[in-house]
CSV table of N, CA, C and O in Angstrom, one decimal:
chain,number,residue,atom,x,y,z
A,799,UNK,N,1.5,7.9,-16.7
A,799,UNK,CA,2.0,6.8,-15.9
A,799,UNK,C,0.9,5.9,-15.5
A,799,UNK,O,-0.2,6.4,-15.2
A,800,UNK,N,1.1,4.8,-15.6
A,800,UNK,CA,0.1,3.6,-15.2
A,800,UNK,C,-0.5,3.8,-13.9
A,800,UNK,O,0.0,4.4,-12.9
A,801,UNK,N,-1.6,3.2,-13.9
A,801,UNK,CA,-2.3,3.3,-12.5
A,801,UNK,C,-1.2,1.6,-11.4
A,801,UNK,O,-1.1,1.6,-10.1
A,802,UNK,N,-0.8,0.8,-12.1
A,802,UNK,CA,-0.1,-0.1,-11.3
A,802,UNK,C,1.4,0.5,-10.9
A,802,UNK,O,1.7,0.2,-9.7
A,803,UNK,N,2.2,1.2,-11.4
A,803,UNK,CA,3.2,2.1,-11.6
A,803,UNK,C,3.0,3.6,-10.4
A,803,UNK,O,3.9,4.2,-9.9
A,804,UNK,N,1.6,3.8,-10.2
A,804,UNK,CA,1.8,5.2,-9.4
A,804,UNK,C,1.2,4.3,-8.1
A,804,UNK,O,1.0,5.2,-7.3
A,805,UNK,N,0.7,3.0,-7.5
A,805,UNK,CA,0.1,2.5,-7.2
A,805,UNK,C,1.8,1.8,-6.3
A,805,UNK,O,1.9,2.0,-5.1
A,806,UNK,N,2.8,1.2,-6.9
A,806,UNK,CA,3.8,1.1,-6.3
A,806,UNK,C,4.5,2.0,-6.0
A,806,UNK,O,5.1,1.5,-5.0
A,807,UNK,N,4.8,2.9,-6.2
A,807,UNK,CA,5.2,4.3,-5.7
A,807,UNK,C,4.9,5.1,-4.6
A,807,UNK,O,5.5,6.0,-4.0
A,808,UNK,N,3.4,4.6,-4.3
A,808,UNK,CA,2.3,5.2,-3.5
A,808,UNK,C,3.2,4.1,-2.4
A,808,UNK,O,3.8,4.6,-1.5
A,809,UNK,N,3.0,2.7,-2.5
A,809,UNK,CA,3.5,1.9,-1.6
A,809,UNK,C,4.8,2.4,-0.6
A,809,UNK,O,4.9,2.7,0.5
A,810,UNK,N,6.1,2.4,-2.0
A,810,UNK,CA,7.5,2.6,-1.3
A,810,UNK,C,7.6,4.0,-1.0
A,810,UNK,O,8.7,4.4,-0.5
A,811,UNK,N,6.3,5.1,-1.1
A,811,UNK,CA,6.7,6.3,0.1
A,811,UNK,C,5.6,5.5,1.1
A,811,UNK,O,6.3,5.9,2.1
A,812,UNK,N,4.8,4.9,1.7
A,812,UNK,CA,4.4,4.9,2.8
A,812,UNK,C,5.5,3.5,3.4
A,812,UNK,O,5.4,3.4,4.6
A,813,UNK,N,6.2,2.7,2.9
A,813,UNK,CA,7.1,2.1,3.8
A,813,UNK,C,7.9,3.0,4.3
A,813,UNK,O,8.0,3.1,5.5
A,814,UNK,N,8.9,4.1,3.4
A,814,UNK,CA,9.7,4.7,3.7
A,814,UNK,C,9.0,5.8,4.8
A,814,UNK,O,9.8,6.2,5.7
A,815,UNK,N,8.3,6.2,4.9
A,815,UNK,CA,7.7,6.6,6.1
A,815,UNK,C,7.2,6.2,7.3
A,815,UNK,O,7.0,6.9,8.3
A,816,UNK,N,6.7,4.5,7.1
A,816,UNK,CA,6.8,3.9,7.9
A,816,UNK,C,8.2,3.6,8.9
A,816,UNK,O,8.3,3.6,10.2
A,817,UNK,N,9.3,3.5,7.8
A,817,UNK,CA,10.4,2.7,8.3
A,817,UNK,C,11.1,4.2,9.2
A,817,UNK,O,12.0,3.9,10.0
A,818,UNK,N,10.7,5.4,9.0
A,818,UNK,CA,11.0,6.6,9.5
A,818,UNK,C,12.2,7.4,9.0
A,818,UNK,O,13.0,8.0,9.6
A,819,UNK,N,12.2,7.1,7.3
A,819,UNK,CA,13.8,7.2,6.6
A,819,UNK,C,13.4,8.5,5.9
A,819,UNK,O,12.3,8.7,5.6
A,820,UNK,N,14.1,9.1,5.6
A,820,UNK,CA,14.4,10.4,4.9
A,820,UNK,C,14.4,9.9,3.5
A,820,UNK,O,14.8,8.7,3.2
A,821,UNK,N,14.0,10.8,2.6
A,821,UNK,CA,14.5,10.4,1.3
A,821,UNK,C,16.1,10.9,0.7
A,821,UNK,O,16.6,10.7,-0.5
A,822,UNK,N,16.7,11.6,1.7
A,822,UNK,CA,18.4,11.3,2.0
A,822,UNK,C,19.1,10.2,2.7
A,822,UNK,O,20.3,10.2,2.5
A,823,UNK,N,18.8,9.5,3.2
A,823,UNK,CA,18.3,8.2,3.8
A,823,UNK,C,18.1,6.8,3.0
A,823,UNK,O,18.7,5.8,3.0
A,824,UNK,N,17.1,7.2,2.4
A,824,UNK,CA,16.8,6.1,1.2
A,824,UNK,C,17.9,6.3,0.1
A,824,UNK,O,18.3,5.3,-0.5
A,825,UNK,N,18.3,7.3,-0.2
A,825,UNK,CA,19.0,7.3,-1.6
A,825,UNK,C,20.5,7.2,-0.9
A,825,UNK,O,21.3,6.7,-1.7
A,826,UNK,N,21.0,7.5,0.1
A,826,UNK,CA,22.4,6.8,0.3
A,826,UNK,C,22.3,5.4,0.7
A,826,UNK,O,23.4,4.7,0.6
A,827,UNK,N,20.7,4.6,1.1
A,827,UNK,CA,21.2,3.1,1.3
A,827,UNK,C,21.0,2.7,0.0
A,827,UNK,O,21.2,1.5,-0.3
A,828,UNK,N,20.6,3.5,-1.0
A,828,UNK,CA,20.2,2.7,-2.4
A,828,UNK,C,21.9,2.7,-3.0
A,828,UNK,O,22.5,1.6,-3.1
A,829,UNK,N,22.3,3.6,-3.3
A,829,UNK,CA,23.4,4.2,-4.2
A,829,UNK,C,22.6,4.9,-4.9
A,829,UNK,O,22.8,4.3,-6.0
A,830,UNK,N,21.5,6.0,-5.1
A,830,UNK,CA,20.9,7.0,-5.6
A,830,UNK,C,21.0,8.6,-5.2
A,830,UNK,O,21.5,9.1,-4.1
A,831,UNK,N,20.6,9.3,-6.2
A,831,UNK,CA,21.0,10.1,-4.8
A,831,UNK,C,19.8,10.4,-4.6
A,831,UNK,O,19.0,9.6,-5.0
A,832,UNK,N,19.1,12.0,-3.9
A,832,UNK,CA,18.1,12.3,-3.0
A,832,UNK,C,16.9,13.0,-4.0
A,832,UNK,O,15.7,13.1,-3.8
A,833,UNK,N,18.0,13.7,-5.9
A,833,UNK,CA,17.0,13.8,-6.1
A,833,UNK,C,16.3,12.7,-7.2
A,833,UNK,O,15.1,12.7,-7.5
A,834,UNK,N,17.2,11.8,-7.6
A,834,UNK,CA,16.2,10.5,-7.9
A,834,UNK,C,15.1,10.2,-7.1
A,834,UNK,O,13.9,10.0,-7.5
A,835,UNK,N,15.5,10.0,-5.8
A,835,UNK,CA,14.5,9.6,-4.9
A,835,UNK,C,12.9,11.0,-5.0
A,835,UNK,O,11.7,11.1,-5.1
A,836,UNK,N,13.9,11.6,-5.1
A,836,UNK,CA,12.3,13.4,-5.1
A,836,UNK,C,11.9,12.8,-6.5
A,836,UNK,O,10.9,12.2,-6.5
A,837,UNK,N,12.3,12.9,-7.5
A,837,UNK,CA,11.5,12.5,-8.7
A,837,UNK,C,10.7,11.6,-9.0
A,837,UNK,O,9.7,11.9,-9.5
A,838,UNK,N,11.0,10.0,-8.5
A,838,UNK,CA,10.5,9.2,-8.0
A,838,UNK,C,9.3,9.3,-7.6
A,838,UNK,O,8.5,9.0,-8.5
A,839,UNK,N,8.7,10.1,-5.8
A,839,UNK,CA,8.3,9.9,-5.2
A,839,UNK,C,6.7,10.9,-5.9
A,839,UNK,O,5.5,10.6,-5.8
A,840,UNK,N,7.7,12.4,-6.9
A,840,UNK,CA,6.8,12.5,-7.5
A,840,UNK,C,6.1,12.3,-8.6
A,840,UNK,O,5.2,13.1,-9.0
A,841,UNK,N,6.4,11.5,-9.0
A,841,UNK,CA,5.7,10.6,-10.4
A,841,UNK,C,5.7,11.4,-11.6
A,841,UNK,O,4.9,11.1,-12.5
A,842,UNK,N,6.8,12.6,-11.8
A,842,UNK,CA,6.9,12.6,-12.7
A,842,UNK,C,7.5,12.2,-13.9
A,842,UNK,O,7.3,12.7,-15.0
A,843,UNK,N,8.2,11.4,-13.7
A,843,UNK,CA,9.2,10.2,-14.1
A,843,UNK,C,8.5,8.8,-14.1
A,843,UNK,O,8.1,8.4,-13.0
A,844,UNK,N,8.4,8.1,-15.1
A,844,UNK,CA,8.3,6.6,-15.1
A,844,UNK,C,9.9,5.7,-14.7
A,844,UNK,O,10.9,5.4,-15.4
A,845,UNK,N,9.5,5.6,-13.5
A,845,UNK,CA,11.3,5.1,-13.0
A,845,UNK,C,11.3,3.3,-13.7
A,845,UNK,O,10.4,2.7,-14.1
A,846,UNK,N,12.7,3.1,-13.6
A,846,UNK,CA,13.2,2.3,-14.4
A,846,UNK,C,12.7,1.2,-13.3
A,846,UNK,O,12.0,1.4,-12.4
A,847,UNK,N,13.3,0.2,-13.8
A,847,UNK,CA,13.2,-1.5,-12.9
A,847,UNK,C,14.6,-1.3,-11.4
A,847,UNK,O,14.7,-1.3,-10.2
A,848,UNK,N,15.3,-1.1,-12.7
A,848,UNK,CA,16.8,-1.4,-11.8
A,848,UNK,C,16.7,-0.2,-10.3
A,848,UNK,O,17.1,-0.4,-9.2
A,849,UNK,N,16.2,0.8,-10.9
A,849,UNK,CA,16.0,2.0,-9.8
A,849,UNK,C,14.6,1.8,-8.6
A,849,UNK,O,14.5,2.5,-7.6
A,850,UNK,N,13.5,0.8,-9.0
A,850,UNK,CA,12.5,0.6,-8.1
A,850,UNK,C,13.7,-0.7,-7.2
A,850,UNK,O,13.9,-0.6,-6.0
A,851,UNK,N,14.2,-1.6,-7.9
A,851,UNK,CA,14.5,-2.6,-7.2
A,851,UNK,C,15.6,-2.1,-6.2
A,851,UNK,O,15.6,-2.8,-5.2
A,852,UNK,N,16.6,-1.0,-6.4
A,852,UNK,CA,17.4,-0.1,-5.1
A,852,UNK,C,16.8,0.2,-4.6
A,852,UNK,O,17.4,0.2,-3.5
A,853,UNK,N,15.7,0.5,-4.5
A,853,UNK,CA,14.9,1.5,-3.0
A,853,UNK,C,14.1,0.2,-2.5
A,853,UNK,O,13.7,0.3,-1.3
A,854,UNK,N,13.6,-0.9,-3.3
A,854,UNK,CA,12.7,-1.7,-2.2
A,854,UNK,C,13.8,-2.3,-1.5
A,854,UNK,O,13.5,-2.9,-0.5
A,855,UNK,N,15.0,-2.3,-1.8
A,855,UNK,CA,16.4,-3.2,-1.2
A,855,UNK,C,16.8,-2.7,-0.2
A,855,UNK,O,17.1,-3.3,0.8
A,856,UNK,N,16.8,-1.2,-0.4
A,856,UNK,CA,16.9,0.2,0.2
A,856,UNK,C,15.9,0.6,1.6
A,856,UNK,O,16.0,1.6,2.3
A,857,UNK,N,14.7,-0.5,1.7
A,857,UNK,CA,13.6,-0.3,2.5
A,857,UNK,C,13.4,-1.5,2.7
A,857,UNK,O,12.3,-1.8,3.1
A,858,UNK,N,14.2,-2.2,2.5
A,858,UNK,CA,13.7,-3.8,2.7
A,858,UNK,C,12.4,-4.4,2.6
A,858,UNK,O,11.6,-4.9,3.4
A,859,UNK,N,12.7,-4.1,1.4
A,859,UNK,CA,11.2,-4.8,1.2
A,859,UNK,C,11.4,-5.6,-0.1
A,859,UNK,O,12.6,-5.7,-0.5
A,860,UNK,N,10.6,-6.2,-0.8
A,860,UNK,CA,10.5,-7.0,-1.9
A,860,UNK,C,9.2,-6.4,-3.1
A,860,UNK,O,8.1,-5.9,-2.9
A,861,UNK,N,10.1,-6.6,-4.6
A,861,UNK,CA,9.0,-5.8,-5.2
A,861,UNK,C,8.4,-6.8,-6.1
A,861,UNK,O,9.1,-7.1,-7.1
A,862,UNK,N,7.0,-7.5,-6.0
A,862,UNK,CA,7.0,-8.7,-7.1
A,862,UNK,C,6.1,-8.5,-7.7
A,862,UNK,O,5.4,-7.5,-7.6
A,863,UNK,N,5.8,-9.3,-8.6
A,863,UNK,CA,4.8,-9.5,-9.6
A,863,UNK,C,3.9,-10.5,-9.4
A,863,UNK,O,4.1,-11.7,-9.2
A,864,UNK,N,2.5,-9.7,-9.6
A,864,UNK,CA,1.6,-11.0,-10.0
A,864,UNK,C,0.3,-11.2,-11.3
A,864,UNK,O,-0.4,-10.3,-11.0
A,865,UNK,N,-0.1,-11.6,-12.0
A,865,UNK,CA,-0.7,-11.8,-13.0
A,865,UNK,C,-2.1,-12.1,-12.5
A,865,UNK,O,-2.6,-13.0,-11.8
A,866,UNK,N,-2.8,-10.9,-13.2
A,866,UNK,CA,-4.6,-11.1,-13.0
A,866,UNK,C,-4.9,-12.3,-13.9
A,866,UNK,O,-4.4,-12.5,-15.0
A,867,UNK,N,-5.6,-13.1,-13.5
A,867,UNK,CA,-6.5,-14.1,-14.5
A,867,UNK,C,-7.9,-13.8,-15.0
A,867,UNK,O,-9.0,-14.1,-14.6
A,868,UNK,N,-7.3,-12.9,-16.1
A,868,UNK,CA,-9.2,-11.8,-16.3
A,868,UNK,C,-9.6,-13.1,-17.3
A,868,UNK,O,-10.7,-13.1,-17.9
């Protein structure tokens, strides 16, 4: 798994813990269920687009992109 990839992941468990949500919690406001969310959170899965963009929806947050100018 990518270091940008475990790097966003790292992010949406510390909102989701900020926000004080269970990851039963997160995966009924996503439409996921709880163990997507446990797979997820442990990186052993490279999660899809469509499944990062439920849980930042899911945590209200926004997931974007930006391009290095190396």
């Amino acid at each position: 798994m990518s270091e940008d990839c475990t790097n966003i992941i790292d992010i949406l468990i510390e909102t989701r813990r900020l926000r004080h949500m269970t990851q039963a919690e997160v995966a009924s406001a996503s439409g996921l269920t709880q163990s997507v969310i446990a797979r997820l959170e442990s990186k052993k899965t490279i999660p899809q687009l469509d499944t990062l963009l439920k849980v930042t929806e899911a945590l209200h947050c926004k997931l974007t992109v930006s391009q290095n100018a190396d």
